[in-house]
Short mmCIF file of C-alpha atoms in Angstrom, two decimals:
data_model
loop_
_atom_site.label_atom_id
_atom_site.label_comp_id
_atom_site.label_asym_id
_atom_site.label_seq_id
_atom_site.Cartn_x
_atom_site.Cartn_y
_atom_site.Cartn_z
CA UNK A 1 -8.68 10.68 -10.52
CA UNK A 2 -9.80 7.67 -8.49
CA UNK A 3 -12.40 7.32 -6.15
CA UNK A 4 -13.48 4.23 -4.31
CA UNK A 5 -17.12 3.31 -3.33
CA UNK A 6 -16.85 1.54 0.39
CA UNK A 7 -19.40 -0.96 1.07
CA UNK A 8 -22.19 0.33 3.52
CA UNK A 9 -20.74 -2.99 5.44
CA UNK A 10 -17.39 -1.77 4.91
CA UNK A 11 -17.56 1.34 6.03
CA UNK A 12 -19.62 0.43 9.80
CA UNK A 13 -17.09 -1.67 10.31
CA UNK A 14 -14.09 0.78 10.15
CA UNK A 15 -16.56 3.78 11.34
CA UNK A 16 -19.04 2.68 13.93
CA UNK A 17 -19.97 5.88 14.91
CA UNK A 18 -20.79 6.81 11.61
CA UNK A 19 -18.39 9.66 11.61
CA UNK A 20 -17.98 10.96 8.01
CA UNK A 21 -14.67 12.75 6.86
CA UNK A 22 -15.79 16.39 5.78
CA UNK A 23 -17.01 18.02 3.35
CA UNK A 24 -20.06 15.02 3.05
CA UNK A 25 -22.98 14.84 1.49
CA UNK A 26 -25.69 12.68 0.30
CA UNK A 27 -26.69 11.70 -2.80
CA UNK A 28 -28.63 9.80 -5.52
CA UNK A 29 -26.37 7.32 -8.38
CA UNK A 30 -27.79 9.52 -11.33
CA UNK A 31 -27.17 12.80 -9.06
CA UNK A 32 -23.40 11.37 -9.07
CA UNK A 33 -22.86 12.28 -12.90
CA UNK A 34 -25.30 15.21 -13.21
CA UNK A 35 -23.05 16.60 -10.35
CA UNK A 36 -19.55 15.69 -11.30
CA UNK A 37 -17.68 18.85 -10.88
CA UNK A 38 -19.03 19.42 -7.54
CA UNK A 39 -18.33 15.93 -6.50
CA UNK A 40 -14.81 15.59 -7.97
CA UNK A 41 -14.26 18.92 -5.76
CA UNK A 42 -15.35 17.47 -2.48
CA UNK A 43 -13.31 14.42 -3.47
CA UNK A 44 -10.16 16.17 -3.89
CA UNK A 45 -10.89 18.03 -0.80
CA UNK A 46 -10.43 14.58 1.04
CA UNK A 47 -14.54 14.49 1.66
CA UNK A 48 -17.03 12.49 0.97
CA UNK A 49 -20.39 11.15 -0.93
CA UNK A 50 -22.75 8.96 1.01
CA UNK A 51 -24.63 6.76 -2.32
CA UNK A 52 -27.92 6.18 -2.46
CA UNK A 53 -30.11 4.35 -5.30
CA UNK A 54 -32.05 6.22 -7.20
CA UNK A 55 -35.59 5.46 -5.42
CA UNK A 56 -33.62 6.60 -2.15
CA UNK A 57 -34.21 3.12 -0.61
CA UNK A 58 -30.53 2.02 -0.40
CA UNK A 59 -27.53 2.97 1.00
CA UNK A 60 -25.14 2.21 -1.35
CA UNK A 61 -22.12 2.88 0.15
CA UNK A 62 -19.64 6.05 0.85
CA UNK A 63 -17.56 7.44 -2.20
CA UNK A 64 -14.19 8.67 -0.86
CA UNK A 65 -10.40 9.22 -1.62
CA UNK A 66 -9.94 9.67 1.65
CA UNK A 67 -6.70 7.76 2.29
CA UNK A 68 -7.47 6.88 5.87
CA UNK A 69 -10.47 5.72 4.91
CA UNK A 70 -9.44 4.02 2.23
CA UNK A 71 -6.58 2.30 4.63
CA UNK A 72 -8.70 1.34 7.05
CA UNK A 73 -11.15 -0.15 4.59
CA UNK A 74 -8.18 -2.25 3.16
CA UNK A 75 -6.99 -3.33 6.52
CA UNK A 76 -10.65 -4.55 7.47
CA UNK A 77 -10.95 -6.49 4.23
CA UNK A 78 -7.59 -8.37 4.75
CA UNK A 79 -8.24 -9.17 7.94
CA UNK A 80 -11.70 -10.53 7.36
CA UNK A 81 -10.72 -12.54 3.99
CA UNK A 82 -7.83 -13.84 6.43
CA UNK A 83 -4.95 -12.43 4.41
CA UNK A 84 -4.12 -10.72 7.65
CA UNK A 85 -4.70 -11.88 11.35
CA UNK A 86 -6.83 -9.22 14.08
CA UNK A 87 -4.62 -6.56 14.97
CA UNK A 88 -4.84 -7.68 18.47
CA UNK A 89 -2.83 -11.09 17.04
CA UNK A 90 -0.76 -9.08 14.91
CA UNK A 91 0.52 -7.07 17.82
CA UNK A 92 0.85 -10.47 19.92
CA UNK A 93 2.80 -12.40 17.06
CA UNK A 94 5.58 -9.09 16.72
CA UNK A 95 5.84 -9.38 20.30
CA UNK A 96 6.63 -12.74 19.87
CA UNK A 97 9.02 -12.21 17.18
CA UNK A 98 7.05 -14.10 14.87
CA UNK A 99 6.42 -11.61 12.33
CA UNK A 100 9.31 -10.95 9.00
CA UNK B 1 1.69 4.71 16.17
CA UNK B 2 3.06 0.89 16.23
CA UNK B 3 4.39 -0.24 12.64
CA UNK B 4 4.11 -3.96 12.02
CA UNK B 5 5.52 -5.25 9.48
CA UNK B 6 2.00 -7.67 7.87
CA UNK B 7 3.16 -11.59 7.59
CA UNK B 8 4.72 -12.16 3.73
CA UNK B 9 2.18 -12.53 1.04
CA UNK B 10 3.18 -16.65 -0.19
CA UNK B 11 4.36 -15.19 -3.77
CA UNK B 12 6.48 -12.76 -1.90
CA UNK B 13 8.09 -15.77 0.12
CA UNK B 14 8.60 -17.42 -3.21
CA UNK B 15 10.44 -14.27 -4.43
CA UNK B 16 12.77 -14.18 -1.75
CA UNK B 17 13.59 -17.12 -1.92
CA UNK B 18 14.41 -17.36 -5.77
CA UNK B 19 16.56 -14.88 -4.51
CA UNK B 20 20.35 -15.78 -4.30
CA UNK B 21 21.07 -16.30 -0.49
CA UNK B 22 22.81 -13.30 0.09
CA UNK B 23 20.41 -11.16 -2.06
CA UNK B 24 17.69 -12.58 0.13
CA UNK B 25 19.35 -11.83 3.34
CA UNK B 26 19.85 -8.61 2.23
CA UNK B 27 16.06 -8.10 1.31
CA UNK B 28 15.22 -9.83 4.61
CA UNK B 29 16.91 -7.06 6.60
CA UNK B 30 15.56 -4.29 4.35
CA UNK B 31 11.84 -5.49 5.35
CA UNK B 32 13.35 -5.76 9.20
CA UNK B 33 14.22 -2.19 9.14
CA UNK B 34 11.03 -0.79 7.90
CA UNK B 35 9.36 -1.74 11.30
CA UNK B 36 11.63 1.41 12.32
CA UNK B 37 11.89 3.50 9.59
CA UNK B 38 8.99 2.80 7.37
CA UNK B 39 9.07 5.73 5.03
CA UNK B 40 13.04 4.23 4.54
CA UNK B 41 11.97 3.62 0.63
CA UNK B 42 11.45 6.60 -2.04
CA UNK B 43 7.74 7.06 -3.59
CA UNK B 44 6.63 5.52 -6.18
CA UNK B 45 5.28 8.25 -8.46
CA UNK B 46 2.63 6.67 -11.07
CA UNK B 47 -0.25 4.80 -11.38
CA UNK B 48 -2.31 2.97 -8.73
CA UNK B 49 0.89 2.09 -6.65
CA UNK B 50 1.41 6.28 -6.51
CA UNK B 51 -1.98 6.99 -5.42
CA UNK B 52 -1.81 5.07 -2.42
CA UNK B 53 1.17 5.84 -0.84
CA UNK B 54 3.43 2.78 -1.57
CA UNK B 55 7.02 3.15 -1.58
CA UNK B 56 10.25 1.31 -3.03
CA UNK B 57 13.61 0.72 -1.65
CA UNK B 58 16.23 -0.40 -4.36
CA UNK B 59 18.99 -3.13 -3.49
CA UNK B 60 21.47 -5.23 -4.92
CA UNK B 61 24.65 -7.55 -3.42
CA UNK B 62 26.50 -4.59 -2.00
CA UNK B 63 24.28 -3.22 0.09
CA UNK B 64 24.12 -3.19 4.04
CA UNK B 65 20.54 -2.76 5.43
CA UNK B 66 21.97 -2.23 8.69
CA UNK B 67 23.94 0.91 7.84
CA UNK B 68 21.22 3.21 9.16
CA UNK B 69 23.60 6.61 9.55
CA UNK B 70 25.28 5.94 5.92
CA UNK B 71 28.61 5.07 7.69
CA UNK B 72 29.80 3.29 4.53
CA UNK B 73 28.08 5.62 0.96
CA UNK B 74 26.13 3.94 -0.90
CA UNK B 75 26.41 2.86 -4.66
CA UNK B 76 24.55 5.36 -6.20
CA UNK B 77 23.88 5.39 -10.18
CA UNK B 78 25.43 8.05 -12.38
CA UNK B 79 22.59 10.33 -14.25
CA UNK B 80 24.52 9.41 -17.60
CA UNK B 81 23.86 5.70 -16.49
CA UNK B 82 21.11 3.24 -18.16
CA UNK B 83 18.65 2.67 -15.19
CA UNK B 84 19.40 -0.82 -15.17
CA UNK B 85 23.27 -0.30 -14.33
CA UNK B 86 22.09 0.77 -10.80
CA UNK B 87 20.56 -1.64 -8.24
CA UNK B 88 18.73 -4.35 -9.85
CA UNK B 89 16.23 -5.35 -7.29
CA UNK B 90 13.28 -3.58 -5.66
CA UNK B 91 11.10 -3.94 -2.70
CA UNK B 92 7.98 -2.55 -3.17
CA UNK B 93 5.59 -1.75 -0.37
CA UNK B 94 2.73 -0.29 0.87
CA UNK B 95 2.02 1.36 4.59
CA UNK B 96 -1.71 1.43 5.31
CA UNK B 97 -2.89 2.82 8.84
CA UNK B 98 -5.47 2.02 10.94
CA UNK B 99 -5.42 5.00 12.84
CA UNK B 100 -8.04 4.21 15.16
CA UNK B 101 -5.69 1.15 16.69
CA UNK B 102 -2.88 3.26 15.72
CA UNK B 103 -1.05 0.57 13.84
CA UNK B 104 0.52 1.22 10.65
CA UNK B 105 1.27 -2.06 8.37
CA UNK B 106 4.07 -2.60 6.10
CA UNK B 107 2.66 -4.69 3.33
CA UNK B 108 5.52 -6.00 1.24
CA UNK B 109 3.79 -6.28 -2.65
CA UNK B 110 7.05 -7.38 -4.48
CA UNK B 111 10.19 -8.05 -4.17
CA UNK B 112 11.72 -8.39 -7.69
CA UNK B 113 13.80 -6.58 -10.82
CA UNK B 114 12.79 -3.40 -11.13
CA UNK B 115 13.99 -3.69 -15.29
CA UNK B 116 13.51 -7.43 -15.82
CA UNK B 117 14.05 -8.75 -19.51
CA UNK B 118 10.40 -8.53 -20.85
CA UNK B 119 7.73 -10.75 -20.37
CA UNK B 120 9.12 -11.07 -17.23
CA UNK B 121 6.98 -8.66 -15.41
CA UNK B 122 8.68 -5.62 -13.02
CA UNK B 123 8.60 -5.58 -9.71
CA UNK B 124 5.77 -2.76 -9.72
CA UNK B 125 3.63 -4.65 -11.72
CA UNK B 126 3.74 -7.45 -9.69
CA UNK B 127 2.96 -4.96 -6.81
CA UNK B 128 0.18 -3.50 -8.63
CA UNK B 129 -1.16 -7.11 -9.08
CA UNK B 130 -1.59 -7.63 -5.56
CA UNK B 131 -2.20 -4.32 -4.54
CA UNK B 132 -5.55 -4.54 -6.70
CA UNK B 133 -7.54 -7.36 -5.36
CA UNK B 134 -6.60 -5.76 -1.65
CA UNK B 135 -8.11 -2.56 -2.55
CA UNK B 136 -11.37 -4.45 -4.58
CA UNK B 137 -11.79 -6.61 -1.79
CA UNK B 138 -14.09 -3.95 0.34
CA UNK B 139 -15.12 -1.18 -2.68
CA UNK B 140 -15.40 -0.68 -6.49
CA UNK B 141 -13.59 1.73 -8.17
CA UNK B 142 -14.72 4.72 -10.14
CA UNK B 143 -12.24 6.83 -12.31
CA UNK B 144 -12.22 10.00 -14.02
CA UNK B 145 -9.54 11.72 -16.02
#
């Protein structure tokens, strides 16, 4: 199984009201392994593990599956590594009839 | 939900056209129609492309992307057939959502031989290429078997 860690950046941008896909939880990077069953569960239950370092002072990031998540993660990266225009310009250029 | 279809990756363009000219065409309309029907392509079923959703459509010469009811049946290949007597080509995409703007993408990852003569890489694994550095671009992957 494959999980993906998005960026504490990442994720405000696709989230900003820091809504969390359920079952969440919080926890430490050693907690992650001592915890693996438990995690893998709430993983393939489409939830969700908000990362902290070890000394608790950084937010890491949020491990998910999550496919909309995951999508919307994606879709925010290609826009802002300009692989993709805004959606707003995206919507203008297919009502245009510029796009394939 | 709108479905836009995402502007073609430059290796893609370079695919199509390597493509003969009515190959292309044909591929051309294929990507068209999936701003309408954009679950028109089966699953992929393994690996990364698999786990995120990305689909395939299979063409060759004979095809007519336009034919959305089936009025003409399509060239279909026999089970006692070697897989690369059917449709040579393959589009391979993948239809991320951003269901807050409800807009779904079609990103279109390859468009290639689905059984090329090796080292010519497949058209998944060309895909799975350029899937990749989309997915690494915002998180870093764990896996577990």
């Amino acid at each position: 199984m494959n999980a993906y860690l998005i960026s504490r950046a990442a994720y405000h941008r696709i989230m900003p009201d820091d809504g969390l896909p359920h079952p969440a939880t919080g926890m430490r990077l050693s907690e992650l392994r001592e915890h693996q069953a438990r995690v893998i569960e709430m993983l393939e239950q489409g939830g969700a593990i908000i990362v902290h370092t070890d000394d608790g002072e950084h937010l890491l990031g949020v491990l998910t599956r999550d496919r909309r998540l995951l999508d919307e993660a994606a879709i925010a990266a290609m826009i802002d590594a300009g692989n993709l225009p805004p959606l707003h310009e995206l919507i203008a250029m297919d009502d245009r009839g510029e796009l394939p | 939900m709108r479905t836009l279809i995402a502007p073609l990756h430059p290796e893609v363009q370079q695919e199509l056209q390597l493509l003969d000219r009515k190959r292309a065409e044909i591929a051309r309309r294929y990507i068209r129609r999936l701003a309408l029907e954009p679950y028109l392509g089966a699953r992929v079923e393994r690996g990364l492309l698999a786990e995120h959703g990305c689909r395939r459509i299979y063409f060759d010469h004979d095809d007519r992307p336009d034919d959305l009811f089936r009025a003409r049946r399509p060239t279909l290949r026999r089970g006692d057939q070697d897989p690369s007597e059917g449709p040579r080509w393959r589009i391979v995409y993948w239809t991320p959502e951003a269901s807050r703007s409800q807009i779904r993408l079609v990103v279109i990852l390859a468009v290639a031989a689905g059984h090329p003569t090796p080292p010519t890489p497949n058209a998944y694994e060309l895909a799975t290429r350029r899937l990749e550095p989309l997915l690494d671009a915002f998180s870093k992957k764990g896996g577990s078997k």
